[in-house]
mmCIF file of C-alpha atoms in Angstrom:
data_model
loop_
_atom_site.group_PDB
_atom_site.id
_atom_site.type_symbol
_atom_site.label_atom_id
_atom_site.label_comp_id
_atom_site.label_asym_id
_atom_site.label_seq_id
_atom_site.Cartn_x
_atom_site.Cartn_y
_atom_site.Cartn_z
ATOM 1 C CA MET A 1 12.185 28.012 63.079
ATOM 2 C CA ARG A 2 11.566 31.761 63.310
ATOM 3 C CA LEU A 3 8.321 33.230 64.474
ATOM 4 C CA PRO A 4 6.089 34.580 61.692
ATOM 5 C CA ALA A 5 7.239 37.974 60.455
ATOM 6 C CA ALA A 6 3.953 39.593 61.456
ATOM 7 C CA LEU A 7 4.570 38.626 65.100
ATOM 8 C CA LEU A 8 8.148 39.846 65.079
ATOM 9 C CA ASP A 9 7.107 43.123 63.458
ATOM 10 C CA GLY A 10 4.331 43.520 66.012
ATOM 11 C CA TYR A 11 6.735 42.890 68.872
ATOM 12 C CA ALA A 12 9.182 45.452 67.505
ATOM 13 C CA SER A 13 6.364 47.986 67.288
ATOM 14 C CA PHE A 14 5.332 47.171 70.879
ATOM 15 C CA ARG A 15 8.876 47.608 72.193
ATOM 16 C CA SER A 16 9.422 50.949 70.466
ATOM 17 C CA GLY A 17 5.888 52.199 71.034
ATOM 18 C CA ARG A 18 3.667 51.133 73.879
ATOM 19 C CA TYR A 19 6.344 49.580 76.062
ATOM 20 C CA ALA A 20 8.693 52.538 75.615
ATOM 21 C CA SER A 21 5.998 54.987 76.701
ATOM 22 C CA GLU A 22 4.589 52.796 79.522
ATOM 23 C CA SER A 23 7.699 51.001 80.810
ATOM 24 C CA GLU A 24 7.177 52.221 84.389
ATOM 25 C CA SER A 25 3.682 50.754 84.399
ATOM 26 C CA TYR A 26 5.015 47.418 83.110
ATOM 27 C CA HIS A 27 7.677 47.412 85.849
ATOM 28 C CA ARG A 28 4.989 47.913 88.508
ATOM 29 C CA LEU A 29 2.848 45.170 87.015
ATOM 30 C CA GLY A 30 5.784 42.768 86.809
ATOM 31 C CA GLU A 31 6.958 43.369 90.354
ATOM 32 C CA GLY A 32 3.533 43.009 91.942
ATOM 33 C CA SER A 33 0.549 40.681 91.501
ATOM 34 C CA GLN A 34 -2.388 41.149 89.190
ATOM 35 C CA LYS A 35 -5.523 42.671 90.688
ATOM 36 C CA PRO A 36 -8.028 43.193 87.876
ATOM 37 C CA LYS A 37 -11.616 43.781 88.975
ATOM 38 C CA VAL A 38 -13.167 42.346 85.811
ATOM 39 C CA MET A 39 -13.089 38.847 84.350
ATOM 40 C CA ILE A 40 -14.171 38.350 80.731
ATOM 41 C CA ILE A 41 -15.174 34.957 79.342
ATOM 42 C CA ALA A 42 -15.004 35.433 75.580
ATOM 43 C CA CYS A 43 -14.849 33.440 72.372
ATOM 44 C CA CYS A 44 -11.610 32.338 70.706
ATOM 45 C CA ASP A 45 -12.754 34.137 67.542
ATOM 46 C CA SER A 46 -9.864 36.310 66.324
ATOM 47 C CA ARG A 47 -12.243 39.166 65.436
ATOM 48 C CA THR A 48 -13.507 39.800 68.957
ATOM 49 C CA ALA A 49 -10.609 40.594 71.283
ATOM 50 C CA PRO A 50 -12.057 41.941 74.571
ATOM 51 C CA GLU A 51 -8.972 44.053 75.310
ATOM 52 C CA THR A 52 -9.501 45.880 72.005
ATOM 53 C CA ILE A 53 -13.263 46.284 72.337
ATOM 54 C CA PHE A 54 -13.025 47.643 75.894
ATOM 55 C CA ASP A 55 -9.789 49.552 75.218
ATOM 56 C CA ALA A 56 -8.139 47.858 78.207
ATOM 57 C CA GLY A 57 -4.466 47.994 79.109
ATOM 58 C CA PRO A 58 -2.248 45.349 80.757
ATOM 59 C CA GLY A 59 -3.489 44.228 84.161
ATOM 60 C CA GLU A 60 -6.986 45.671 83.731
ATOM 61 C CA MET A 61 -8.912 42.522 82.766
ATOM 62 C CA PHE A 62 -8.580 38.795 83.442
ATOM 63 C CA VAL A 63 -9.568 37.216 80.119
ATOM 64 C CA VAL A 64 -10.430 33.597 79.363
ATOM 65 C CA ARG A 65 -11.301 32.606 75.815
ATOM 66 C CA ASN A 66 -12.819 29.356 74.613
ATOM 67 C CA VAL A 67 -14.873 28.136 71.669
ATOM 68 C CA ALA A 68 -18.240 29.965 71.716
ATOM 69 C CA ASN A 69 -17.564 31.666 75.097
ATOM 70 C CA LEU A 70 -19.187 28.880 77.108
ATOM 71 C CA VAL A 71 -19.340 28.476 80.867
ATOM 72 C CA PRO A 72 -19.850 24.813 81.800
ATOM 73 C CA PRO A 73 -21.795 23.928 84.937
ATOM 74 C CA TYR A 74 -19.979 23.280 88.201
ATOM 75 C CA THR A 75 -18.625 19.732 87.856
ATOM 76 C CA PRO A 76 -15.925 18.903 90.447
ATOM 77 C CA ASP A 77 -15.218 15.442 89.040
ATOM 78 C CA GLY A 78 -11.428 15.545 88.892
ATOM 79 C CA GLY A 79 -11.360 16.089 85.137
ATOM 80 C CA HIS A 80 -9.620 18.828 83.196
ATOM 81 C CA HIS A 81 -11.788 21.963 83.302
ATOM 82 C CA ALA A 82 -9.840 24.967 82.061
ATOM 83 C CA THR A 83 -12.644 27.537 82.181
ATOM 84 C CA SER A 84 -13.794 26.367 85.616
ATOM 85 C CA ALA A 85 -10.225 26.507 86.913
ATOM 86 C CA ALA A 86 -9.857 30.044 85.594
ATOM 87 C CA LEU A 87 -13.124 31.021 87.297
ATOM 88 C CA GLU A 88 -11.943 29.570 90.595
ATOM 89 C CA PHE A 89 -8.634 31.427 90.351
ATOM 90 C CA ALA A 90 -10.257 34.733 89.369
ATOM 91 C CA VAL A 91 -12.887 34.625 92.094
ATOM 92 C CA MET A 92 -11.059 32.962 94.972
ATOM 93 C CA SER A 93 -7.497 34.248 94.442
ATOM 94 C CA ILE A 94 -7.639 37.479 92.459
ATOM 95 C CA GLY A 95 -10.979 38.602 93.878
ATOM 96 C CA VAL A 96 -12.652 39.931 90.736
ATOM 97 C CA LYS A 97 -15.830 41.939 91.264
ATOM 98 C CA HIS A 98 -17.427 41.422 87.861
ATOM 99 C CA ILE A 99 -17.700 38.385 85.583
ATOM 100 C CA VAL A 100 -18.725 39.168 82.014
ATOM 101 C CA VAL A 101 -19.773 36.494 79.520
ATOM 102 C CA MET A 102 -19.106 38.013 76.113
ATOM 103 C CA GLY A 103 -20.588 36.504 72.968
ATOM 104 C CA HIS A 104 -20.639 37.843 69.429
ATOM 105 C CA GLY A 105 -22.444 37.702 66.113
ATOM 106 C CA ARG A 106 -21.631 35.207 63.367
ATOM 107 C CA CYS A 107 -20.039 32.804 65.845
ATOM 108 C CA GLY A 108 -18.737 29.750 63.991
ATOM 109 C CA GLY A 109 -19.267 27.450 66.964
ATOM 110 C CA ILE A 110 -22.894 28.485 67.343
ATOM 111 C CA ARG A 111 -23.491 28.218 63.603
ATOM 112 C CA ALA A 112 -22.107 24.675 63.522
ATOM 113 C CA ALA A 113 -24.450 23.665 66.333
ATOM 114 C CA VAL A 114 -27.495 25.349 64.805
ATOM 115 C CA GLN A 115 -26.851 23.848 61.369
ATOM 116 C CA GLU A 116 -26.036 20.468 62.937
ATOM 117 C CA SER A 117 -22.686 20.216 61.173
ATOM 118 C CA SER A 118 -20.684 17.032 61.583
ATOM 119 C CA PRO A 119 -17.914 17.010 64.223
ATOM 120 C CA LEU A 120 -14.456 17.975 62.996
ATOM 121 C CA THR A 121 -13.147 14.451 63.682
ATOM 122 C CA HIS A 122 -14.568 11.173 64.907
ATOM 123 C CA THR A 123 -12.480 11.462 68.077
ATOM 124 C CA ASP A 124 -12.939 15.178 68.489
ATOM 125 C CA PHE A 125 -13.076 17.527 71.455
ATOM 126 C CA ILE A 126 -15.254 20.239 69.983
ATOM 127 C CA GLY A 127 -18.281 18.012 69.513
ATOM 128 C CA SER A 128 -18.392 17.283 73.228
ATOM 129 C CA TRP A 129 -17.680 20.907 74.117
ATOM 130 C CA MET A 130 -20.541 22.186 71.926
ATOM 131 C CA ARG A 131 -23.071 19.727 73.314
ATOM 132 C CA ALA A 132 -24.351 22.468 75.623
ATOM 133 C CA ILE A 133 -25.254 24.581 72.597
ATOM 134 C CA LYS A 134 -27.292 21.699 71.222
ATOM 135 C CA ASP A 135 -29.343 21.842 74.414
ATOM 136 C CA VAL A 136 -29.895 25.575 73.910
ATOM 137 C CA THR A 137 -30.973 25.142 70.296
ATOM 138 C CA ARG A 138 -33.679 22.744 71.436
ATOM 139 C CA ILE A 139 -35.227 25.281 73.818
ATOM 140 C CA VAL A 140 -35.024 28.186 71.329
ATOM 141 C CA PRO A 141 -37.005 26.991 68.319
ATOM 142 C CA ARG A 142 -36.836 28.945 65.080
ATOM 143 C CA GLU A 143 -39.878 31.177 64.859
ATOM 144 C CA LEU A 144 -42.004 31.337 61.735
ATOM 145 C CA GLY A 145 -40.692 33.942 59.292
ATOM 146 C CA VAL A 146 -37.338 34.365 61.096
ATOM 147 C CA ASN A 147 -34.320 34.059 58.792
ATOM 148 C CA ALA A 148 -31.290 31.930 59.596
ATOM 149 C CA GLU A 149 -29.074 34.870 60.629
ATOM 150 C CA THR A 150 -31.622 36.210 63.107
ATOM 151 C CA HIS A 151 -32.208 32.734 64.514
ATOM 152 C CA GLU A 152 -28.470 32.302 65.054
ATOM 153 C CA ARG A 153 -28.379 35.622 66.902
ATOM 154 C CA HIS A 154 -31.170 34.369 69.166
ATOM 155 C CA ILE A 155 -29.124 31.229 69.899
ATOM 156 C CA GLU A 156 -25.948 33.259 70.491
ATOM 157 C CA ARG A 157 -27.722 35.375 73.079
ATOM 158 C CA ALA A 158 -29.585 32.449 74.636
ATOM 159 C CA SER A 159 -26.240 30.691 75.042
ATOM 160 C CA ILE A 160 -24.910 33.675 77.002
ATOM 161 C CA GLU A 161 -27.971 33.536 79.244
ATOM 162 C CA HIS A 162 -27.366 29.810 79.701
ATOM 163 C CA SER A 163 -23.752 30.488 80.712
ATOM 164 C CA LEU A 164 -24.910 33.078 83.256
ATOM 165 C CA ALA A 165 -27.145 30.411 84.781
ATOM 166 C CA ASN A 166 -24.204 27.981 84.834
ATOM 167 C CA LEU A 167 -22.055 30.539 86.655
ATOM 168 C CA ARG A 168 -24.541 30.381 89.507
ATOM 169 C CA THR A 169 -24.010 26.626 89.870
ATOM 170 C CA PHE A 170 -20.548 27.410 91.288
ATOM 171 C CA PRO A 171 -21.198 27.677 95.041
ATOM 172 C CA TRP A 172 -18.562 30.323 95.710
ATOM 173 C CA ILE A 173 -19.872 32.519 92.881
ATOM 174 C CA ARG A 174 -23.464 32.126 94.059
ATOM 175 C CA MET A 175 -22.448 32.949 97.634
ATOM 176 C CA LYS A 176 -20.532 36.081 96.619
ATOM 177 C CA GLU A 177 -23.356 37.240 94.365
ATOM 178 C CA ASN A 178 -25.860 36.822 97.199
ATOM 179 C CA LYS A 179 -23.579 38.957 99.383
ATOM 180 C CA ARG A 180 -23.300 41.533 96.558
ATOM 181 C CA GLU A 181 -19.557 40.968 96.429
ATOM 182 C CA ILE A 182 -19.626 40.023 92.767
ATOM 183 C CA SER A 183 -21.891 40.763 89.811
ATOM 184 C CA LEU A 184 -22.544 38.798 86.623
ATOM 185 C CA HIS A 185 -23.067 40.325 83.188
ATOM 186 C CA GLY A 186 -23.914 39.158 79.683
ATOM 187 C CA VAL A 187 -22.816 41.090 76.592
ATOM 188 C CA TRP A 188 -22.958 40.438 72.842
ATOM 189 C CA PHE A 189 -20.787 42.144 70.210
ATOM 190 C CA ASP A 190 -21.847 42.892 66.640
ATOM 191 C CA ILE A 191 -18.618 42.631 64.626
ATOM 192 C CA PRO A 192 -19.429 44.641 61.444
ATOM 193 C CA LEU A 193 -21.262 47.398 63.333
ATOM 194 C CA GLY A 194 -18.866 47.500 66.288
ATOM 195 C CA GLU A 195 -21.872 47.577 68.627
ATOM 196 C CA LEU A 196 -22.042 46.135 72.121
ATOM 197 C CA HIS A 197 -25.352 44.849 73.479
ATOM 198 C CA THR A 198 -25.979 44.078 77.145
ATOM 199 C CA TYR A 199 -28.445 41.734 78.823
ATOM 200 C CA ASP A 200 -30.834 43.096 81.456
ATOM 201 C CA GLU A 201 -31.626 40.021 83.556
ATOM 202 C CA ASP A 202 -34.445 41.713 85.464
ATOM 203 C CA ALA A 203 -36.278 42.632 82.278
ATOM 204 C CA ALA A 204 -34.939 39.611 80.298
ATOM 205 C CA GLU A 205 -34.110 41.986 77.452
ATOM 206 C CA TRP A 206 -31.103 42.812 75.273
ATOM 207 C CA GLY A 207 -30.233 46.383 74.308
ATOM 208 C CA ALA A 208 -27.443 48.230 72.529
ATOM 209 C CA VAL A 209 -25.044 50.331 74.581
ATOM 210 C CA GLU A 210 -25.174 53.980 73.546
ATOM 211 C CA GLY A 211 -22.050 55.827 72.532
#
């Protein structure tokens, strides 16, 4: 069965456009090993591609995407932990200098947790994965007079803060941060406005990036 036409058309455009003009760069990337300095942990949401938002080219960012951009706590129990494995590879093998947890507005995963929607199936994966968000919703109560959209934004940002805390449960991340060999960042993207907000951990405040 053929690939969807949109993918084939996109590939043809890539070959005649970007690849044609940057083929030497692709040859260098293919012959060597990747050495990006930045790792992004982002959501699977199709509207929030980090490479697009940060205008990054091939080899510039190590990107991991999962539902609701979550970082689980360090749990070396022999189970399957895709995000944790990616973190270990990025930090211990590639040697990234920055880890960015990137959330966004109107996140479907967060909304499902806030509205206490039923799991997708009775034997699902996403219900277990989103359990961490349930914990966050319990510690961020809805304030009087705050509408549902604003409350969801509070949860989205609190979840990023929670993931930053979870990053520090990984001993090799904590050690490198203490040695100032790696830095952790939280960002939140407003889709309709195209605005990026960053988290200042010292001040415990969120603010929009200018420009």
